[in-house]
XYZ file of N, CA, C and O in Angstrom:
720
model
N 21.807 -15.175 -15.516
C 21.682 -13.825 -14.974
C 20.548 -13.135 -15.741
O 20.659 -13.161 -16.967
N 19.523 -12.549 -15.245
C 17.934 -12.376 -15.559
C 18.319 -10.892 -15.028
O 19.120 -10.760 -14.103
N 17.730 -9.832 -15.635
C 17.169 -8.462 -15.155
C 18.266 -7.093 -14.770
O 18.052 -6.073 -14.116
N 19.341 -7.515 -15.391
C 20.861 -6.929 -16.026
C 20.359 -5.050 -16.191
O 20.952 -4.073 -15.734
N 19.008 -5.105 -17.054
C 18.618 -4.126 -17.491
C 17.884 -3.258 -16.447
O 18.065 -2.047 -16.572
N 17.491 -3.461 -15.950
C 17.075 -2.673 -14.509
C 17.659 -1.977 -13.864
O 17.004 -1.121 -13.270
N 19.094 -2.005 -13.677
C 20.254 -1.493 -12.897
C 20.667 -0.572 -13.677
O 20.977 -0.722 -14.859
N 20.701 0.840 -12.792
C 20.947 2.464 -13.942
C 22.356 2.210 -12.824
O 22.417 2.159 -11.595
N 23.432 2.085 -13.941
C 24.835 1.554 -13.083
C 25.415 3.059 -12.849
O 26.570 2.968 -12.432
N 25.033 4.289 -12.969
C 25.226 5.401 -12.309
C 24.606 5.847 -10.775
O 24.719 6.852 -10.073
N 23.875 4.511 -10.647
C 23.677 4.748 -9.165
C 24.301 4.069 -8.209
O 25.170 3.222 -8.415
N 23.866 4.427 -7.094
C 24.552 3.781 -5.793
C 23.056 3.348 -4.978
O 22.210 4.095 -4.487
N 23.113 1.407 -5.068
C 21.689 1.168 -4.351
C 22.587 0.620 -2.960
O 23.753 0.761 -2.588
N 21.424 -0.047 -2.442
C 21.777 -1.004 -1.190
C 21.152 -2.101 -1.834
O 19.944 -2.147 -2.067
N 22.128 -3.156 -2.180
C 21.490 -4.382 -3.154
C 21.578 -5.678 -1.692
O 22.560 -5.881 -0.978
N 20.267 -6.345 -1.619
C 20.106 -7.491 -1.037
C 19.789 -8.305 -1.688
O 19.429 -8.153 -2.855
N 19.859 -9.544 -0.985
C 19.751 -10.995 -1.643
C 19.663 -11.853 -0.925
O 20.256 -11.833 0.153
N 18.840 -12.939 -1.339
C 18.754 -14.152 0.234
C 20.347 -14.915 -0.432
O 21.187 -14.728 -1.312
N 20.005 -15.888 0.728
C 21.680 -16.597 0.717
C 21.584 -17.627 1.539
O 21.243 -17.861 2.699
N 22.136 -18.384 0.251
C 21.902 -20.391 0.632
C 23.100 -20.877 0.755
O 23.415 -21.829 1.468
N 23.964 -20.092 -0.095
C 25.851 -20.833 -0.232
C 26.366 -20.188 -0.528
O 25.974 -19.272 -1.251
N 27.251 -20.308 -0.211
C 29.192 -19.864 -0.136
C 29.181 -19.486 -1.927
O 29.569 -18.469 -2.502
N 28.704 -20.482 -2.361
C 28.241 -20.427 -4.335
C 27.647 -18.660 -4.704
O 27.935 -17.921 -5.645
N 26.891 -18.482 -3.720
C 25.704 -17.363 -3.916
C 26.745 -15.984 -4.856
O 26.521 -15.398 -5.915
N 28.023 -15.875 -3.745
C 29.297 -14.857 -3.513
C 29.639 -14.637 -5.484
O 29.655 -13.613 -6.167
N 29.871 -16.131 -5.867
C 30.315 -16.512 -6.873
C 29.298 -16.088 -7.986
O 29.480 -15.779 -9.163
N 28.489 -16.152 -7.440
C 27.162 -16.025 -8.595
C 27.319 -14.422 -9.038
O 27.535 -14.043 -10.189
N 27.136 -13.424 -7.671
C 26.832 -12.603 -7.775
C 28.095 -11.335 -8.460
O 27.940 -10.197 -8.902
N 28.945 -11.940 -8.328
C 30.374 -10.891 -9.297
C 29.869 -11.089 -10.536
O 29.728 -10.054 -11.187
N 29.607 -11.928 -10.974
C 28.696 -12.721 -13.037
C 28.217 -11.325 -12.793
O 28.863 -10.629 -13.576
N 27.418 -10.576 -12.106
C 26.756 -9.546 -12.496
C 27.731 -8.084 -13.294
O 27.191 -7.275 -14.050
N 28.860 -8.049 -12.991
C 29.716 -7.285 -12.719
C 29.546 -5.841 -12.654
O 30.077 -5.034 -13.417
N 28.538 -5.500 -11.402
C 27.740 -4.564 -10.861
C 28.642 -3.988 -9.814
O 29.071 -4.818 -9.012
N 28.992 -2.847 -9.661
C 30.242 -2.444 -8.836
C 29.714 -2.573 -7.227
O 28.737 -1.886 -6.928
N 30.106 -3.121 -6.558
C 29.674 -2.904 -5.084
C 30.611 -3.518 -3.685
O 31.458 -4.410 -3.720
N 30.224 -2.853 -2.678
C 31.341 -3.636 -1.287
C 30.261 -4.142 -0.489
O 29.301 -3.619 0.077
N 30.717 -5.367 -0.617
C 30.247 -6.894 0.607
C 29.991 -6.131 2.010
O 30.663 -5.175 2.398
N 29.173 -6.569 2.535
C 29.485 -6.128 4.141
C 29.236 -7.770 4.619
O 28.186 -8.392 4.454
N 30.493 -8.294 5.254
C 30.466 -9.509 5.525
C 31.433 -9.672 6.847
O 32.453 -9.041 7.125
N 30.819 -10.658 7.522
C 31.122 -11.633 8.724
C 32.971 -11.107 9.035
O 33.964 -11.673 8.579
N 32.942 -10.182 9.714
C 34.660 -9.984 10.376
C 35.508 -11.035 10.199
O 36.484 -10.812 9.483
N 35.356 -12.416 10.792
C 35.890 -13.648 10.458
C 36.340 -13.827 9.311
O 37.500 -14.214 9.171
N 35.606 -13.611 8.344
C 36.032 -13.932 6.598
C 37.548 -12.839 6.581
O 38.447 -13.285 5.868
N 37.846 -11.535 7.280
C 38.728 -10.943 6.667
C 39.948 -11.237 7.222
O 40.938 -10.507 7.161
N 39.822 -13.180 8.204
C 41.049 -13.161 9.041
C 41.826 -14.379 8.488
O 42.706 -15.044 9.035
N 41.039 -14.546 6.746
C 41.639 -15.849 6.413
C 42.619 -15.393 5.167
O 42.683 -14.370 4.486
N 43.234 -16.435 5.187
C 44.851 -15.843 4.321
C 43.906 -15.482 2.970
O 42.712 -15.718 2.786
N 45.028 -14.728 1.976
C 44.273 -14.220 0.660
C 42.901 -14.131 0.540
O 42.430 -13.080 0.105
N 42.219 -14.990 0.829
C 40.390 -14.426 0.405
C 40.552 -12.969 1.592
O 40.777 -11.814 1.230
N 40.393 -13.359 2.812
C 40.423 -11.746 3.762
C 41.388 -10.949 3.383
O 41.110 -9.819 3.784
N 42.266 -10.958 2.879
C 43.413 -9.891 2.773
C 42.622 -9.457 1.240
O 42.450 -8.239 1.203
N 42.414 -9.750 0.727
C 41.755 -9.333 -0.966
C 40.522 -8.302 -0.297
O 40.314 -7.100 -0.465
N 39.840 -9.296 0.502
C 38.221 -8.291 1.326
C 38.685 -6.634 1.587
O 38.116 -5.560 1.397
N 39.786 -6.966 2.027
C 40.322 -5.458 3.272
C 40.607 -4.783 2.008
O 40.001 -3.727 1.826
N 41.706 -5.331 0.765
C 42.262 -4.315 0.175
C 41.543 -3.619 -1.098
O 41.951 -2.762 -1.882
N 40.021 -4.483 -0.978
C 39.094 -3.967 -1.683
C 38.280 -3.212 -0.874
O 37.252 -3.170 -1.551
N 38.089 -2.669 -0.003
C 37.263 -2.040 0.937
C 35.946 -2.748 1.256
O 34.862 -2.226 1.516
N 36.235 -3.939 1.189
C 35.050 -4.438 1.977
C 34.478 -4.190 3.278
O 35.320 -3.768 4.070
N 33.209 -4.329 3.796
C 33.455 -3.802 4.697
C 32.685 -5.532 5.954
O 32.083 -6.587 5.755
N 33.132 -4.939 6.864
C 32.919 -6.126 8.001
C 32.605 -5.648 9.259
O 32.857 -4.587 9.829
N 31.913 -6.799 9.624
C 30.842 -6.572 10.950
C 31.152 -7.821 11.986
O 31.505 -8.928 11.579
N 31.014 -7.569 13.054
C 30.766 -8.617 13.683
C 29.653 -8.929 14.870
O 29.588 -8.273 15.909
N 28.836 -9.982 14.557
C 27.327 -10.125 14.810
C 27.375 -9.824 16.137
O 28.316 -10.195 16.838
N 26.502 -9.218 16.536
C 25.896 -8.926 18.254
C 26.741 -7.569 18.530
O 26.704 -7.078 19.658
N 27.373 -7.066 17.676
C 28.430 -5.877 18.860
C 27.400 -5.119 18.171
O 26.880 -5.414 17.094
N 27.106 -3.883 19.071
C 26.627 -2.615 18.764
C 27.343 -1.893 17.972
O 26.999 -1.318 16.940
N 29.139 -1.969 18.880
C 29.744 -0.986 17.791
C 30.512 -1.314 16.596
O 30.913 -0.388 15.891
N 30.744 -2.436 16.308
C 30.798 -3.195 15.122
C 29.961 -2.371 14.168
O 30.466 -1.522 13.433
N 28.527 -2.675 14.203
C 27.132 -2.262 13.362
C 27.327 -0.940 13.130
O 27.319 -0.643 11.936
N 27.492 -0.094 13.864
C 27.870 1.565 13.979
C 28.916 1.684 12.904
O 28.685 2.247 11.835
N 30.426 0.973 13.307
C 31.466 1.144 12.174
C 30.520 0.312 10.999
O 30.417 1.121 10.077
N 30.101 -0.405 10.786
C 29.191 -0.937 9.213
C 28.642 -0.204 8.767
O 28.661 -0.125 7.539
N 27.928 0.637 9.490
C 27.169 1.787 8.619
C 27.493 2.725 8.537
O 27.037 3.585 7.784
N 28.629 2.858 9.506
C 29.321 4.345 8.715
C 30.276 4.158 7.610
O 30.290 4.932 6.653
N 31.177 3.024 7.726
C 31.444 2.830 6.414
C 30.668 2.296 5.033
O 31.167 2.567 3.941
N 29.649 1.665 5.105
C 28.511 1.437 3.816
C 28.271 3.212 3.704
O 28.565 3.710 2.618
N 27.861 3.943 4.564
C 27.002 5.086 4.559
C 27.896 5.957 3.438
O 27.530 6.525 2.409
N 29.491 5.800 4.185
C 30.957 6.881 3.274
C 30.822 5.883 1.794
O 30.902 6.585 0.786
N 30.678 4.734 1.573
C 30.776 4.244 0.008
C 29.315 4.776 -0.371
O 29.315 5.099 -1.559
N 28.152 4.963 0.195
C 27.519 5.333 -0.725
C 27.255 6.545 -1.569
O 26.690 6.700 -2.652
N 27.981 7.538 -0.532
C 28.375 8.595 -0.716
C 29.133 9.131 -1.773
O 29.157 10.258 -2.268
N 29.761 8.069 -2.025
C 30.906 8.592 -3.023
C 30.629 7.820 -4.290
O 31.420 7.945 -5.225
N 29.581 7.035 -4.404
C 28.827 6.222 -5.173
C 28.530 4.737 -5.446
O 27.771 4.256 -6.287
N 29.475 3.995 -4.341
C 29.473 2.423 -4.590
C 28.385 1.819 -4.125
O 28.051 1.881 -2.941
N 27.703 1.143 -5.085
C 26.642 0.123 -3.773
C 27.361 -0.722 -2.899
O 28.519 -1.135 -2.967
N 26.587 -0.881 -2.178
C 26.507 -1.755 -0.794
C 26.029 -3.149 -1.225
O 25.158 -3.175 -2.095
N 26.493 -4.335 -0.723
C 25.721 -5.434 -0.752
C 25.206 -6.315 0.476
O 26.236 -6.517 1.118
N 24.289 -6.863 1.053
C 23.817 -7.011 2.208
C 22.716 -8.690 1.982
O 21.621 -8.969 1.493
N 23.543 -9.229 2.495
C 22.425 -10.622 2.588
C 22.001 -10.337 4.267
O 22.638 -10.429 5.316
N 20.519 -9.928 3.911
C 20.081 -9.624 5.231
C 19.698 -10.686 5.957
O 19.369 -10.413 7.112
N 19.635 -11.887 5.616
C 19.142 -13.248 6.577
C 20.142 -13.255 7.657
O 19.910 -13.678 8.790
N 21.422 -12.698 7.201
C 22.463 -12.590 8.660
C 23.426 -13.905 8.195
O 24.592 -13.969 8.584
N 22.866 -14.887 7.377
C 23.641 -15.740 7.153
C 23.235 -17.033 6.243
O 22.303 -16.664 5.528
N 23.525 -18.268 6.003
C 23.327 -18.677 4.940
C 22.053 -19.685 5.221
O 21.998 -19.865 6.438
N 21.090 -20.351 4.592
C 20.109 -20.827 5.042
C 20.637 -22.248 5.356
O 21.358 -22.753 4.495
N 20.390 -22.911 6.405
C 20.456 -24.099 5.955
C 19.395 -25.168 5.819
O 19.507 -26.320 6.239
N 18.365 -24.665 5.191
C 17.107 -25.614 4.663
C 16.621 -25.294 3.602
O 15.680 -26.026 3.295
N 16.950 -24.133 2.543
C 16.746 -23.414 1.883
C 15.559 -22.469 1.981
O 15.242 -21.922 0.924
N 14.827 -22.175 3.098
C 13.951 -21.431 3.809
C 14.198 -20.082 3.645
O 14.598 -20.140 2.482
N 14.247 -19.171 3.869
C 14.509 -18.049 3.805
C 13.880 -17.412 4.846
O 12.685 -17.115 4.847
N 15.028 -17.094 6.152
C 14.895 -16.389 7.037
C 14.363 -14.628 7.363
O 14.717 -13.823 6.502
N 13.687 -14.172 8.358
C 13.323 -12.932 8.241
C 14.749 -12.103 8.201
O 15.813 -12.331 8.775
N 14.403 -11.181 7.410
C 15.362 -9.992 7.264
C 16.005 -9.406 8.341
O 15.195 -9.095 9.215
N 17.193 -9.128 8.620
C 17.235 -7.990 10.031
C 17.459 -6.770 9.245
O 17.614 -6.942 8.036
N 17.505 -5.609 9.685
C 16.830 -4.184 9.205
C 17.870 -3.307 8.974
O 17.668 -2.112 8.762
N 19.425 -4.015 9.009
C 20.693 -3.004 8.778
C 20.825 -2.105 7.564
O 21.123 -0.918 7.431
N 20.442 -3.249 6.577
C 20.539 -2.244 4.956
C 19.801 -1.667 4.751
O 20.061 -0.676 4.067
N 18.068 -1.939 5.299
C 17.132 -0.817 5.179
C 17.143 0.105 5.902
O 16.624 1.098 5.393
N 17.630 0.284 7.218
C 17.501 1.621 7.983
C 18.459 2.516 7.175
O 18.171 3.656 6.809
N 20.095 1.641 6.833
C 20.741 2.350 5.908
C 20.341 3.101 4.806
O 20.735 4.262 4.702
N 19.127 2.266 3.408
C 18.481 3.150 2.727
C 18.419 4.273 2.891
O 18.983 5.265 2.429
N 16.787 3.833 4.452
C 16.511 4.901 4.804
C 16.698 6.248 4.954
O 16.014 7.235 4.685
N 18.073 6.024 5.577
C 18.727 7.003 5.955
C 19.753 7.784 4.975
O 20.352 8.849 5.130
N 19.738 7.131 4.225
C 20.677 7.607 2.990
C 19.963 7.963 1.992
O 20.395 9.003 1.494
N 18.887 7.473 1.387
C 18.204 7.516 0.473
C 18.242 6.828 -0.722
O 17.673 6.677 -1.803
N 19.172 6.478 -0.036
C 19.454 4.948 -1.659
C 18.566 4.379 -1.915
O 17.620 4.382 -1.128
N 18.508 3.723 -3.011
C 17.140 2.480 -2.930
C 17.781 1.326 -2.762
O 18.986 1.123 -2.615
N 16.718 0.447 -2.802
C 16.885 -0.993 -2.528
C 16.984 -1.527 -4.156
O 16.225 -1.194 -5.067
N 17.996 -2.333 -4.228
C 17.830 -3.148 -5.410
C 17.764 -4.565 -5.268
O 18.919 -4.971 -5.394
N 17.111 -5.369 -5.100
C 16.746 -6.608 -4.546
C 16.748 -7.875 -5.764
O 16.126 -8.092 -6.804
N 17.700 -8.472 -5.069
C 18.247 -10.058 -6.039
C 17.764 -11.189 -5.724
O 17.533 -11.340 -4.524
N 17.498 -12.178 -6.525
C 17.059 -13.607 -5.876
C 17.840 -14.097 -6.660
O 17.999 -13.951 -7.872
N 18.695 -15.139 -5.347
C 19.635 -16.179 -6.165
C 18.662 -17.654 -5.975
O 17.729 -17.701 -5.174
N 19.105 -18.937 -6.948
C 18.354 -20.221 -7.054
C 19.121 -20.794 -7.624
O 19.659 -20.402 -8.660
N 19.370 -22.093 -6.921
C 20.178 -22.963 -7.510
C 21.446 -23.252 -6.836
O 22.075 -24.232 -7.236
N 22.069 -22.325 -5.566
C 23.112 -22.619 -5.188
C 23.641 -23.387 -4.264
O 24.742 -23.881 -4.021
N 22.059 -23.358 -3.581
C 22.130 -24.010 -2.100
C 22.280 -25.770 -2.666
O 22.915 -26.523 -1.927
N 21.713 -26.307 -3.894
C 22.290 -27.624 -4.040
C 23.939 -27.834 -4.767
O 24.507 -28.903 -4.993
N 24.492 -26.305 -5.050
C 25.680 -26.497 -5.491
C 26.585 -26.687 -4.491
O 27.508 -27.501 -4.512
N 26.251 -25.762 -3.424
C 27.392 -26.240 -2.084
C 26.371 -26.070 -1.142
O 25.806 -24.995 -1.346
N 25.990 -26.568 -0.376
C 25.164 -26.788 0.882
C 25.828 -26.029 1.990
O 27.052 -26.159 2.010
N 25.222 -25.147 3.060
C 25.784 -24.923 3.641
C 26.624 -26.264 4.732
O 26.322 -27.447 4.894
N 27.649 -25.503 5.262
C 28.808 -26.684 5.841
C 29.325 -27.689 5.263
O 29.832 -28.560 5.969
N 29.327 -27.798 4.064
C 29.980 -28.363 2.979
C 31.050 -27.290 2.550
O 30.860 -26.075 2.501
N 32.213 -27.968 2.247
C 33.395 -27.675 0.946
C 33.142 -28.236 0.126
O 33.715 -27.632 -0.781
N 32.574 -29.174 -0.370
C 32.575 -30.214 -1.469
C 31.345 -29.214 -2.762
O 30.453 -28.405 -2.508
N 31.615 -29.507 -3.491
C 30.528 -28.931 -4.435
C 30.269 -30.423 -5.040
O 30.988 -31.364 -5.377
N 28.812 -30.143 -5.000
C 27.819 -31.255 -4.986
C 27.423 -31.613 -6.661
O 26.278 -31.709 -7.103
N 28.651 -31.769 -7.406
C 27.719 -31.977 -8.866
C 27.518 -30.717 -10.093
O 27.624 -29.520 -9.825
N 27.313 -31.076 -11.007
C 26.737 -29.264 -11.993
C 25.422 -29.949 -11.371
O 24.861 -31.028 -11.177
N 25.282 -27.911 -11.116
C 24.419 -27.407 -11.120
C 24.062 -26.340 -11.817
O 24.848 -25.788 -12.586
N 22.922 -25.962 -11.639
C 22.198 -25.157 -12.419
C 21.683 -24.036 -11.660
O 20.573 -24.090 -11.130
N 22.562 -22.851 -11.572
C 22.200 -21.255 -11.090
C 21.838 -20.252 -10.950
O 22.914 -19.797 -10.564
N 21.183 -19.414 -10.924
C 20.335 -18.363 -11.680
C 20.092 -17.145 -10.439
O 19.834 -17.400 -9.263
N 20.242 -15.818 -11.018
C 20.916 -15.035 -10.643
C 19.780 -14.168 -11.174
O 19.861 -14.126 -12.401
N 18.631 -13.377 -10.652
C 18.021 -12.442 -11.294
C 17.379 -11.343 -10.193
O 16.740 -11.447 -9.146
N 17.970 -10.082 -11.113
C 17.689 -8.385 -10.353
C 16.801 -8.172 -10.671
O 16.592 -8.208 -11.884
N 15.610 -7.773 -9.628
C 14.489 -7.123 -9.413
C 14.314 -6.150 -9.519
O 15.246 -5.423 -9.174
N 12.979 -5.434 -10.079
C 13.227 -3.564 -9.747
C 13.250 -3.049 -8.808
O 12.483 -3.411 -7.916
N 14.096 -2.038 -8.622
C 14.728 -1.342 -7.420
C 13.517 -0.898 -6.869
O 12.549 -0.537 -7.538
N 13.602 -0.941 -5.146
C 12.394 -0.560 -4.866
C 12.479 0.901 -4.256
O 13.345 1.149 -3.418
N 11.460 1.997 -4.732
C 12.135 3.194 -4.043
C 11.318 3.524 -2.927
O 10.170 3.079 -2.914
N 11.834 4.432 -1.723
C 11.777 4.720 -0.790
C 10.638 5.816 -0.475
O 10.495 6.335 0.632
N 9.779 6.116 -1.710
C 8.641 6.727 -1.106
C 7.231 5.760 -0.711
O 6.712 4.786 -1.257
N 6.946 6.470 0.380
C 5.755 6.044 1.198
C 6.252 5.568 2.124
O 5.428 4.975 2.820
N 7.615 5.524 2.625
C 8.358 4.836 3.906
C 8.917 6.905 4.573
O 9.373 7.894 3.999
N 8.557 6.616 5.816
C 8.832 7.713 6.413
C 10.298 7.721 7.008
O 10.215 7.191 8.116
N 11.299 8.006 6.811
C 12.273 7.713 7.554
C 12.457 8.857 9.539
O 13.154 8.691 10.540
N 11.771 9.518 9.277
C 11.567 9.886 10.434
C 11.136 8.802 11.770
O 11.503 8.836 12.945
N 10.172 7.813 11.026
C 10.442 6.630 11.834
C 11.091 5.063 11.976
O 10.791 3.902 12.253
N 11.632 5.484 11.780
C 13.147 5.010 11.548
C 13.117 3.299 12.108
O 13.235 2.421 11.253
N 13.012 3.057 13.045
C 12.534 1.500 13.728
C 11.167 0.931 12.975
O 11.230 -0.263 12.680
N 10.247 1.450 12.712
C 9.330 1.036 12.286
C 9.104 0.721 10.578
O 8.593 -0.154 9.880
N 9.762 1.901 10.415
C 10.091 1.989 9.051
C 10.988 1.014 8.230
O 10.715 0.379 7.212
N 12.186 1.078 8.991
C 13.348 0.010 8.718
C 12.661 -1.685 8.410
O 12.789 -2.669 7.681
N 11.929 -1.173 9.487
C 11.009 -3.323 9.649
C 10.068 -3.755 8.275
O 10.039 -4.788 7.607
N 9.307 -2.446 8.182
C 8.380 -2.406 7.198
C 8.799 -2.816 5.505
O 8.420 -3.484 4.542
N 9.912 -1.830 5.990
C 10.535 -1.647 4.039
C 11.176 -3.660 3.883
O 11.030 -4.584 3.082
N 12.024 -3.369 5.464
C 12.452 -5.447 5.342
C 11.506 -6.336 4.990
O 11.892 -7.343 4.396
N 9.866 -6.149 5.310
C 9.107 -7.349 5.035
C 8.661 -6.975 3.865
O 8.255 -7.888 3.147
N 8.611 -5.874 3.442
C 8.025 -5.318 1.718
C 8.898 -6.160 0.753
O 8.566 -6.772 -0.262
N 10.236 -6.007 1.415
C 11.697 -6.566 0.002
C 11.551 -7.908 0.519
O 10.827 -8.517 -0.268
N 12.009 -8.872 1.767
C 11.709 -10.265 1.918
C 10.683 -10.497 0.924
O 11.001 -11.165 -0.059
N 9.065 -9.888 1.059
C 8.231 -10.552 0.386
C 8.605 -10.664 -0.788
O 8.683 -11.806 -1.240
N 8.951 -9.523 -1.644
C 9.388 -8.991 -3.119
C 10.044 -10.174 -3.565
O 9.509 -10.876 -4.423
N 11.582 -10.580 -2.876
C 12.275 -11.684 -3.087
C 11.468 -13.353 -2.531
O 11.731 -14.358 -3.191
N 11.123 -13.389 -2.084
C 10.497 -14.661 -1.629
C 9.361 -15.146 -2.808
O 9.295 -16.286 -3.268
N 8.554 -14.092 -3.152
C 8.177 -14.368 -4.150
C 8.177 -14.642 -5.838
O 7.341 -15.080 -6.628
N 9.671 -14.106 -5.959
C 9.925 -14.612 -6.798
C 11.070 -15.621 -6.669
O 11.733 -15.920 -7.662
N 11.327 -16.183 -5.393
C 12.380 -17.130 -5.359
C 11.551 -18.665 -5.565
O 12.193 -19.715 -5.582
């Protein structure tokens, strides 16, 4: 875990991160950085791991509904409010080539609109610990977990809001890609 010191833990960011494995989840509590998951509806319908999600206020989405996304950001929007970060693997889901997919624009329009910043993570090392569609963990491995500086939200207009949202996504993709 690399860059611990960066994080003013009196704030409330919107923290992203790419995401290779099921491992990534595991990596990222090591930080013990206070925040709620916004993850895959499905995950909160499995015995104890989903019942733990719900009674921690996680929050959950389910891909393609409009109003799914609506309840996601109004509940990320009420935790940030009251000070919790948000956490958001914006690839939508886990890689399976270790590639790193374009961003979709949920946690940044959220920023946006909130004013949070972005605090942006690169995980390495997990995608050979569990591969995606694997249960099996593949061996020790070797993991690494490091926070970037938060990126803040001036020079992004939030008045334009679609354009803006896209912009700030390929600014942080790049941010993380390059140091992944």
């Amino acid at each position: 875990i690399k860059g611990l010191e960066r994080v003013n833990r009196r704030k409330a960011y919107v923290m992203v991160s790419n995401h290779q494995s099921m491992a990534d989840i595991l990596v990222v509590f090591r930080t013990f950085l206070h925040f709620k998951w916004v993850a895959k509806k499905s995950l909160f319908r499995l015995p104890l791991l989903g019942w733990n999600m719900g009674l921690n206020g996680y929050v959950p989405i389910e891909r393609g509904d409009p109003e799914s996304r609506e309840r996601c950001m109004t509940t990320c929007r009420r935790w940030l409010a009251r000070g919790s970060s948000v956490f958001f693997f914006p690839e939508g889901t886990r890689s399976p080539d270790g590639q790193m997919k374009a961003f979709k624009t949920g946690a940044f329009r959220l920023a946006l609109e909130t004013g949070a910043e972005i605090l942006p993570i690169v995980i390495r090392g997990s995608r050979e610990a569990l591969p995606k569609h694997s249960l099996r963990l593949h061996g020790k491995s070797r993991m690494e977990l490091e926070v970037l500086s938060p990126v803040p939200l001036t020079g992004f207009d939030p008045a334009r809001l679609d354009e803006e949202s896209r912009r700030l996504a390929d600014v942080v993709f790049d941010k993380i890609q390059s140091s992944f």
